[in-house]
Amino acid sequence: MDDLVTRLRVALPADAVLTDPDITGPYAHDMASFCAAGTLAVVVLPRTVEQVQHVMRTATELRVPVVPQGARTGLSGAANASDDCVVLSLVKMDRILEINPVDRTAVVEPGVVNATLSRAVAEHGLYYPPDPSSWEQCTIGGNIGTASGGLCCVKYGVTAEYVLGLEVVLADGRLLNTGRRTAKGVAGYDLTRLFVGSEGTLGIVVRAVLGLRPAPPGQLAMAAEFPSTAAACDAVCAIMERGRAPSLLELMDRTSVRAVNAMTRMGLPETTEALLLAAFDTADPAADLAAVGELCTAAGASQVVPAEDAAESELLLQARRQALPAMEKIRSATMIDDVCVPRSQLGAMIDGTAAIADKYDLTIGVCAHAGDGNTHPVVCFDAADPDEARRARESFDEIMGLGLELGGTITGEHGVGVLKKEWLARELGPVGLELQRGIKAVFDPEGILNPGKLF
Amino acid sequence: MDDLVTRLRVALPADAVLTDPDITGPYAHDMASFCAAGTLAVVVLPRTVEQVQHVMRTATELRVPVVPQGARTGLSGAANASDDCVVLSLVKMDRILEINPVDRTAVVEPGVVNATLSRAVAEHGLYYPPDPSSWEQCTIGGNIGTASGGLCCVKYGVTAEYVLGLEVVLADGRLLNTGRRTAKGVAGYDLTRLFVGSEGTLGIVVRAVLGLRPAPPGQLAMAAEFPSTAAACDAVCAIMERGRAPSLLELMDRTSVRAVNAMTRMGLPETTEALLLAAFDTADPAADLAAVGELCTAAGASQVVPAEDAAESELLLQARRQALPAMEKIRSATMIDDVCVPRSQLGAMIDGTAAIADKYDLTIGVCAHAGDGNTHPVVCFDAADPDEARRARESFDEIMGLGLELGGTITGEHGVGVLKKEWLARELGPVGLELQRGIKAVFDPEGILNPGKLF
């Protein structure tokens, strides 16, 4: 290890190489619960592409594992340290290099914070849609590594759709350019897309060309109360089947509504079984909301409350954004699942999750990016109670099994990391897994890049 | 070869195995000019996944190359036969298996014709956007293999964005499922996207889950005449910079306008140096066209003519669709290029192409998906004149070189095939090429899938 640190310091400034355990401690893990983390050897904070290349060359020579990190807001342990690894934090590479309103592109370093980029492009009348809940902390590099989603995906899609080209430092320190700066391009296999969601297992993204959209008009939201989650899911299906294009379509079940009220005193309606939030950023959002309100009423909504203005709309969104932190207060611990099903199966997924909660005698609250069929069941339990913790883990797995049965995936946007490795193998099947491992070996023949993640 | 045919017939009906050269002749090549094609051994036309598996198992055992084919409308020779190969035509696997308006998905076999799918989903109020010029002939499998574009990409993107999941027969006959049926999903590396644009070199797509959109309102178009291509390109930049979202934004230069008039007697304005066509499928397309018309006028348009109705709009689109066939009549032969540059470089690309035409004393007409910066320079020449043919080839290459210099790509939507192999290597660079070859080897270790294409 002394050799490792000495070699790293050859091309890195003193303050970019951290070894004091008091300082490096927090770098051991991201925000996922119950994911093992090893004891890291050193944290490096490079500021240039050349420094990243030096780190990778050194790691390859010494056969030392490297764990790339952004803001460590991930929820699957993908950024957790391995034993004796180099944690390669990209947060100091945080420059926005270019914003081009004609090409609708931005060129950024990986450590740029999502919200910083969003605000910078907004000044040019542009919009970078992907908006994970952690958008004030999380970095673009982390978003690319985990293929992040967010609230606006139902209309604007996920991170993958906004990454046009990448500059990547490979495991052996060589530089790879992928993709393009153009609106279209089909020259060879799509390596750019391969890196999105690869959780740092294929290379270190050091620069990204991102696609942008024109800034839409501000959105107007509404809330609809339903006597059952099934009725709310029927409304979701009707809205999407009728060709509506909401910029947000979120569901909160009774547990999550009550948790938000308990934490924030927001005064959401506690008698409702499901609250559906919809928003439009169209030319006439009030008209769109009225049409969607009618569909909600037809599906059985007991009350439909459109926001009067942007401020009221923002309050409704705040309620949704508070759902996960609020449910974390129900018991001492939570496991947040991320199952995505075809939206026609959303009702079956949520009902099935309730049945699993009953079976294991647990509180499992659900909020969902309903328009995308992406549910976040939150299993609440007492970590100090071994039996309850065991039931929590079993229910978490059973929820994923249900998602696969319903034609879904084990992860819509949080990724695999260490949390869902066994389940990834189950979703991919042996042929898919073999090919994925083959690709990994092409990019990282020594297996030093974020080992033990994904598979 | 007798052994090959005998073995193929074991699991394929008699009419699915063609060996008569009079019948198999047309299967030797797609629509690309000047791309070498070999002499095929046999054409197979399977109707089931199991039959495709049998073909691939047989080919692997006998180490025989397999060239997958759709409608052979490709423009890069990617579907051209290799010597002694099996041509694996997927056109008989042409069932639409499912259309789901709630999930906004379709499940199709690879031989479904693009227009057939488009019409089928339209009956459900849905829209499958990718619309290559050959949409009445080309198949979804071919569209996936070549990552096709079309006229509507400027608003709705390319084929890649609509492919959610695939079922693929691998080189050795095993079945692989990739991707998902859900709106979102990030479980493992994105193998689905790897197949899109892979030109049949990684596996045989036998089923696809496609994403659909709600059908937009009908579009309304306009034409603007410009005294120079530079002014027209300025208008394109202004339109996109102002955040406009045209459903079509096409440019035709003087050569292409005159060629269309000569072929169709459409009476397009012959005095114009560049014709810009714009369309909107928004709630109020006339208002959007009026705003865009003002931007055109400000950029120097001499005349702006909005269509009165859908019929007039369709006429304008027809003019654009006729541009390539019309230019094919200028000389005895054409080479159609497909360079895509950042749209801010579109003017430089078109001016540079004109300079190249002057340098080589050739007619090179340009039509372009201007909103995407995707130009189609058409080099017109007499194939019987060796010197002119040589100049044509050199100018074609010089156009690609210019595209790369301007930060673009050698192919926006037509692909690499055999036409642009050398140029793909140049665009990717040695590191990128090595990794692409590594991926190819993971999927096709014996190198039997469409050998000699891409690289």
Coordinates of N, CA and C in Angstrom, one line a residue, chain B residues 241-400:
Chain B
E241 N -32.2 27.4 -32.2 CA -31.8 28.2 -31.1 C -32.9 28.8 -30.3
R242 N -34.0 29.2 -31.1 CA -35.1 29.8 -30.4 C -36.0 28.7 -29.7
G243 N -35.6 27.5 -29.7 CA -36.4 26.5 -29.0 C -37.6 26.0 -29.7
R244 N -37.6 26.2 -31.0 CA -38.7 25.7 -31.8 C -38.6 24.2 -32.0
A245 N -39.7 23.5 -32.1 CA -39.7 22.0 -32.2 C -40.4 21.6 -33.5
P246 N -39.8 21.8 -34.7 CA -40.5 21.4 -35.9 C -40.5 19.9 -36.0
S247 N -41.5 19.3 -36.6 CA -41.6 17.9 -36.8 C -40.8 17.5 -38.1
L248 N -40.4 18.5 -38.8 CA -39.6 18.3 -40.0 C -38.9 19.6 -40.3
L249 N -37.6 19.5 -40.7 CA -36.9 20.7 -41.1 C -35.8 20.3 -42.1
E250 N -36.2 20.4 -43.4 CA -35.4 19.8 -44.5 C -34.9 20.9 -45.4
L251 N -33.7 20.7 -46.0 CA -33.1 21.6 -46.9 C -32.9 20.9 -48.2
M252 N -33.2 21.6 -49.3 CA -32.9 21.1 -50.7 C -32.1 22.2 -51.4
D253 N -31.0 21.9 -51.9 CA -30.2 22.9 -52.6 C -30.7 23.0 -54.1
R254 N -30.1 23.9 -54.8 CA -30.7 24.2 -56.2 C -30.6 23.0 -57.1
T255 N -29.5 22.2 -57.0 CA -29.4 21.0 -57.8 C -30.6 20.0 -57.5
S256 N -30.9 19.8 -56.2 CA -31.9 18.9 -55.9 C -33.3 19.4 -56.3
V257 N -33.5 20.7 -56.1 CA -34.8 21.3 -56.5 C -35.0 21.1 -58.0
R258 N -34.0 21.5 -58.8 CA -34.1 21.3 -60.3 C -34.3 19.9 -60.7
A259 N -33.6 19.0 -60.0 CA -33.7 17.6 -60.4 C -35.2 17.1 -60.1
V260 N -35.8 17.5 -59.0 CA -37.1 17.1 -58.7 C -38.1 17.7 -59.8
N261 N -37.9 19.0 -60.1 CA -38.7 19.5 -61.2 C -38.6 18.8 -62.5
A262 N -37.4 18.4 -62.8 CA -37.1 17.7 -64.1 C -37.9 16.4 -64.1
M263 N -37.9 15.7 -62.9 CA -38.5 14.4 -62.9 C -40.0 14.4 -62.7
T264 N -40.5 15.4 -61.9 CA -41.9 15.4 -61.5 C -42.7 16.5 -62.1
R265 N -42.1 17.5 -62.7 CA -42.9 18.7 -63.1 C -43.6 19.3 -61.9
M266 N -43.0 19.3 -60.7 CA -43.7 19.8 -59.5 C -43.8 21.4 -59.6
G267 N -42.9 22.0 -60.4 CA -42.9 23.4 -60.4 C -42.4 24.1 -59.2
L268 N -41.3 23.5 -58.6 CA -40.7 24.1 -57.4 C -39.9 25.4 -58.0
P269 N -39.6 26.3 -57.1 CA -39.0 27.6 -57.6 C -37.6 27.4 -58.0
E270 N -37.3 27.5 -59.3 CA -36.0 27.1 -59.8 C -34.9 28.2 -59.6
T271 N -35.4 29.4 -59.3 CA -34.4 30.5 -59.1 C -33.8 30.5 -57.7
T272 N -34.3 29.7 -56.8 CA -33.8 29.7 -55.5 C -32.5 28.9 -55.4
E273 N -31.7 29.3 -54.4 CA -30.4 28.6 -54.2 C -30.7 27.5 -53.1
A274 N -31.6 27.7 -52.3 CA -31.9 26.7 -51.3 C -33.4 26.8 -50.9
L275 N -34.0 25.7 -50.8 CA -35.4 25.6 -50.3 C -35.4 25.0 -48.9
L276 N -36.0 25.6 -48.0 CA -36.1 25.1 -46.6 C -37.6 24.7 -46.4
L277 N -37.8 23.4 -46.0 CA -39.1 22.9 -45.7 C -39.2 22.7 -44.2
A278 N -40.2 23.3 -43.6 CA -40.5 23.1 -42.2 C -41.9 22.6 -41.9
A279 N -42.1 21.9 -40.9 CA -43.5 21.4 -40.6 C -43.6 21.4 -39.1
F280 N -44.8 21.5 -38.6 CA -45.1 21.4 -37.2 C -46.4 20.5 -37.0
D281 N -46.3 19.7 -36.0 CA -47.5 18.9 -35.7 C -48.0 19.2 -34.3
T282 N -47.9 20.5 -34.0 CA -48.3 21.0 -32.6 C -49.8 21.3 -32.6
A283 N -50.2 21.8 -31.5 CA -51.6 22.2 -31.3 C -52.0 23.3 -32.2
D284 N -51.1 24.2 -32.5 CA -51.4 25.4 -33.4 C -50.2 25.5 -34.4
P285 N -50.2 24.6 -35.4 CA -49.1 24.6 -36.3 C -49.0 25.9 -37.1
A286 N -50.1 26.5 -37.4 CA -50.1 27.8 -38.2 C -49.3 28.8 -37.5
A287 N -49.5 28.9 -36.2 CA -48.8 29.9 -35.4 C -47.3 29.6 -35.3
D288 N -47.0 28.3 -35.2 CA -45.6 28.0 -35.2 C -44.9 28.3 -36.5
L289 N -45.6 28.0 -37.6 CA -45.1 28.3 -38.9 C -44.9 29.8 -39.1
A290 N -45.8 30.5 -38.6 CA -45.7 32.0 -38.8 C -44.4 32.5 -38.1
A291 N -44.2 32.0 -36.9 CA -43.0 32.4 -36.1 C -41.7 31.9 -36.9
V292 N -41.7 30.7 -37.4 CA -40.6 30.2 -38.1 C -40.4 31.0 -39.4
G293 N -41.5 31.4 -40.1 CA -41.5 32.2 -41.3 C -40.8 33.5 -41.0
E294 N -41.0 34.1 -39.9 CA -40.4 35.4 -39.5 C -38.9 35.2 -39.4
L295 N -38.5 34.0 -38.7 CA -37.1 33.8 -38.6 C -36.4 33.6 -39.9
C296 N -37.1 32.9 -40.8 CA -36.6 32.7 -42.2 C -36.4 34.1 -42.9
T297 N -37.4 34.9 -42.8 CA -37.3 36.2 -43.4 C -36.1 37.0 -42.9
A298 N -36.0 36.9 -41.5 CA -34.9 37.7 -40.9 C -33.5 37.1 -41.4
A299 N -33.5 35.8 -41.7 CA -32.2 35.2 -42.1 C -32.0 35.4 -43.6
G300 N -33.0 36.1 -44.3 CA -32.7 36.4 -45.7 C -33.6 35.7 -46.7
A301 N -34.7 35.0 -46.3 CA -35.5 34.3 -47.2 C -36.2 35.3 -48.1
S302 N -36.2 35.0 -49.4 CA -36.9 35.9 -50.4 C -38.4 35.6 -50.4
Q303 N -38.8 34.4 -50.0 CA -40.2 34.1 -50.0 C -40.5 33.0 -49.0
V304 N -41.6 33.2 -48.4 CA -42.1 32.1 -47.4 C -43.5 31.7 -47.7
V305 N -43.7 30.5 -48.0 CA -45.0 30.0 -48.5 C -45.5 28.9 -47.6
P306 N -46.4 29.3 -46.7 CA -47.0 28.2 -45.8 C -48.1 27.4 -46.6
A307 N -48.1 26.1 -46.4 CA -49.2 25.3 -47.0 C -50.5 25.7 -46.4
E308 N -51.6 25.6 -47.2 CA -52.9 26.0 -46.7 C -53.5 24.8 -45.9
D309 N -53.1 23.6 -46.3 CA -53.8 22.5 -45.6 C -52.9 21.2 -45.7
A310 N -53.5 20.1 -45.2 CA -52.7 18.9 -45.1 C -52.2 18.4 -46.5
A311 N -53.1 18.6 -47.5 CA -52.8 18.2 -48.9 C -51.6 18.9 -49.4
E312 N -51.6 20.2 -49.3 CA -50.5 21.0 -49.7 C -49.2 20.7 -49.0
S313 N -49.4 20.4 -47.7 CA -48.2 20.0 -46.9 C -47.6 18.7 -47.4
E314 N -48.5 17.8 -47.7 CA -48.0 16.5 -48.2 C -47.2 16.6 -49.5
L315 N -47.7 17.6 -50.4 CA -47.0 17.8 -51.7 C -45.6 18.3 -51.4
L316 N -45.4 19.2 -50.4 CA -44.1 19.7 -50.1 C -43.2 18.5 -49.7
L317 N -43.7 17.7 -48.8 CA -43.0 16.5 -48.4 C -42.6 15.6 -49.5
Q318 N -43.6 15.4 -50.4 CA -43.3 14.6 -51.6 C -42.1 15.1 -52.4
A319 N -42.0 16.4 -52.5 CA -40.9 17.0 -53.2 C -39.6 16.6 -52.6
R320 N -39.6 16.7 -51.3 CA -38.3 16.3 -50.6 C -38.1 14.8 -50.8
R321 N -39.1 14.0 -50.7 CA -38.9 12.5 -50.8 C -38.4 12.1 -52.2
Q322 N -38.7 13.0 -53.2 CA -38.3 12.7 -54.5 C -36.9 13.1 -54.8
A323 N -36.3 13.8 -53.9 CA -35.0 14.4 -54.2 C -33.9 13.4 -54.6
L324 N -33.8 12.3 -53.8 CA -32.7 11.3 -54.1 C -33.0 10.6 -55.4
P325 N -34.2 10.1 -55.6 CA -34.5 9.4 -56.9 C -34.3 10.4 -58.1
A326 N -34.6 11.7 -57.9 CA -34.5 12.7 -59.0 C -33.0 12.9 -59.3
M327 N -32.2 13.0 -58.3 CA -30.8 13.2 -58.6 C -30.1 12.0 -59.2
E328 N -30.7 10.9 -59.0 CA -30.2 9.7 -59.6 C -30.3 9.7 -61.2
K329 N -31.1 10.7 -61.6 CA -31.3 10.8 -63.1 C -30.4 11.8 -63.7
I330 N -29.6 12.5 -62.9 CA -28.7 13.6 -63.4 C -27.6 13.0 -64.3
R331 N -26.9 12.0 -63.8 CA -25.9 11.3 -64.5 C -26.3 9.8 -64.5
S332 N -25.4 8.9 -65.0 CA -25.7 7.5 -65.0 C -25.7 6.9 -63.6
A333 N -24.9 7.5 -62.7 CA -24.8 6.9 -61.4 C -24.7 7.9 -60.3
T334 N -24.9 7.5 -59.1 CA -24.8 8.4 -57.9 C -24.1 7.7 -56.8
M335 N -23.4 8.4 -55.9 CA -23.0 7.9 -54.6 C -23.7 8.9 -53.6
I336 N -24.4 8.3 -52.7 CA -25.2 9.1 -51.7 C -24.4 9.1 -50.4
D337 N -24.0 10.3 -50.0 CA -23.3 10.3 -48.7 C -24.3 10.7 -47.6
D338 N -23.8 10.7 -46.3 CA -24.7 10.7 -45.2 C -24.0 11.3 -44.0
V339 N -23.2 12.4 -44.3 CA -22.4 13.0 -43.2 C -23.3 13.8 -42.3
C340 N -23.1 13.7 -41.0 CA -23.9 14.5 -40.0 C -22.9 15.3 -39.2
V341 N -23.2 16.6 -39.2 CA -22.3 17.5 -38.4 C -23.2 18.2 -37.3
P342 N -22.5 18.8 -36.3 CA -23.3 19.6 -35.4 C -24.1 20.7 -36.2
R343 N -25.3 20.9 -35.8 CA -26.1 21.8 -36.8 C -25.5 23.2 -36.9
S344 N -24.7 23.6 -35.9 CA -24.1 24.9 -36.1 C -23.0 24.9 -37.2
Q345 N -22.7 23.7 -37.7 CA -21.7 23.6 -38.7 C -22.3 23.2 -40.1
L346 N -23.6 23.3 -40.1 CA -24.3 22.8 -41.4 C -23.9 23.7 -42.6
G347 N -23.9 25.0 -42.3 CA -23.5 25.9 -43.4 C -22.1 25.6 -44.0
A348 N -21.2 25.4 -43.0 CA -19.8 25.1 -43.4 C -19.7 23.8 -44.2
M349 N -20.5 22.9 -43.8 CA -20.6 21.5 -44.4 C -21.1 21.7 -45.9
I350 N -22.2 22.4 -46.0 CA -22.7 22.5 -47.4 C -21.9 23.4 -48.3
D351 N -21.3 24.5 -47.8 CA -20.4 25.3 -48.6 C -19.2 24.5 -49.0
G352 N -18.7 23.7 -48.0 CA -17.5 22.9 -48.3 C -17.7 21.8 -49.3
T353 N -19.0 21.3 -49.3 CA -19.3 20.3 -50.3 C -19.4 20.9 -51.7
A354 N -19.9 22.1 -51.8 CA -19.9 22.8 -53.0 C -18.5 23.1 -53.6
A355 N -17.6 23.4 -52.6 CA -16.2 23.6 -53.0 C -15.5 22.3 -53.5
I356 N -15.9 21.2 -52.9 CA -15.4 19.9 -53.3 C -16.0 19.6 -54.7
A357 N -17.2 19.9 -55.0 CA -17.8 19.6 -56.3 C -17.0 20.4 -57.4
D358 N -16.7 21.7 -57.0 CA -15.9 22.5 -58.0 C -14.6 21.9 -58.2
K359 N -13.9 21.5 -57.1 CA -12.6 21.0 -57.2 C -12.5 19.7 -58.2
Y360 N -13.5 18.9 -58.0 CA -13.5 17.6 -58.8 C -14.3 17.8 -60.1
D361 N -14.9 19.0 -60.4 CA -15.6 19.2 -61.6 C -16.8 18.2 -61.7
L362 N -17.6 18.1 -60.6 CA -18.7 17.2 -60.6 C -20.0 17.9 -60.1
T363 N -21.1 17.4 -60.5 CA -22.4 17.8 -59.9 C -22.6 17.0 -58.6
I364 N -22.7 17.8 -57.5 CA -23.0 17.2 -56.2 C -24.2 17.9 -55.6
G365 N -25.4 17.3 -55.7 CA -26.5 18.0 -55.1 C -26.6 17.6 -53.6
V366 N -27.2 18.5 -52.9 CA -27.4 18.2 -51.4 C -28.8 18.4 -51.0
C367 N -29.3 17.4 -50.4 CA -30.5 17.6 -49.6 C -30.1 17.2 -48.2
A368 N -30.8 17.7 -47.2 CA -30.4 17.5 -45.8 C -31.5 17.5 -44.8
H369 N -31.4 16.6 -43.8 CA -32.2 16.7 -42.6 C -31.6 17.8 -41.8
A370 N -32.0 19.0 -42.2 CA -31.2 20.2 -41.8 C -31.3 20.4 -40.3
G371 N -32.4 20.1 -39.7 CA -32.5 20.3 -38.3 C -31.6 19.4 -37.4
D372 N -31.2 18.3 -38.0 CA -30.3 17.4 -37.4 C -28.8 17.6 -37.9
G373 N -28.6 18.5 -38.8 CA -27.3 18.6 -39.4 C -26.8 17.4 -40.2
N374 N -27.8 16.6 -40.7 CA -27.5 15.4 -41.4 C -27.7 15.7 -42.9
T375 N -26.5 15.8 -43.6 CA -26.6 16.1 -45.0 C -26.5 14.8 -45.9
H376 N -27.2 14.8 -47.0 CA -27.0 13.7 -48.0 C -26.5 14.3 -49.3
P377 N -25.2 14.6 -49.4 CA -24.6 15.0 -50.7 C -24.7 13.8 -51.7
V378 N -25.2 14.1 -52.8 CA -25.3 13.1 -53.9 C -24.4 13.4 -55.0
V379 N -23.4 12.6 -55.1 CA -22.3 12.8 -56.1 C -22.8 12.1 -57.4
C380 N -23.0 12.9 -58.5 CA -23.6 12.4 -59.7 C -22.4 12.3 -60.7
F381 N -22.4 11.1 -61.4 CA -21.3 10.9 -62.3 C -21.6 9.8 -63.3
D382 N -20.8 9.8 -64.3 CA -21.0 8.8 -65.4 C -20.1 7.5 -65.0
A383 N -20.7 6.5 -64.7 CA -20.0 5.3 -64.2 C -19.1 4.7 -65.3
A384 N -19.5 5.0 -66.6 CA -18.7 4.4 -67.7 C -17.4 5.2 -68.0
D385 N -17.3 6.4 -67.3 CA -16.1 7.2 -67.5 C -15.2 7.0 -66.3
P386 N -14.1 6.2 -66.5 CA -13.2 5.8 -65.4 C -12.7 7.1 -64.6
D387 N -12.4 8.1 -65.3 CA -11.8 9.3 -64.7 C -12.9 9.9 -63.8
E388 N -14.1 10.1 -64.4 CA -15.2 10.7 -63.6 C -15.5 9.8 -62.4
A389 N -15.5 8.5 -62.6 CA -15.8 7.6 -61.5 C -14.8 7.8 -60.4
R390 N -13.5 7.9 -60.8 CA -12.5 8.1 -59.8 C -12.7 9.4 -59.0
R391 N -13.0 10.5 -59.8 CA -13.2 11.7 -59.1 C -14.4 11.7 -58.2
A392 N -15.4 10.9 -58.6 CA -16.6 10.8 -57.7 C -16.2 10.1 -56.4
R393 N -15.4 9.1 -56.5 CA -15.0 8.3 -55.3 C -14.2 9.2 -54.4
E394 N -13.3 10.0 -55.0 CA -12.4 10.9 -54.2 C -13.2 12.0 -53.6
S395 N -14.2 12.5 -54.3 CA -15.0 13.6 -53.7 C -15.8 13.1 -52.6
F396 N -16.3 11.9 -52.7 CA -17.1 11.2 -51.7 C -16.3 11.1 -50.4
D397 N -15.1 10.6 -50.6 CA -14.2 10.5 -49.4 C -13.9 11.9 -48.8
E398 N -13.7 12.9 -49.7 CA -13.3 14.2 -49.2 C -14.5 14.8 -48.4
I399 N -15.7 14.5 -48.8 CA -16.9 15.0 -48.1 C -16.9 14.4 -46.6
M400 N -16.6 13.1 -46.5 CA -16.5 12.5 -45.2 C -15.4 13.1 -44.3

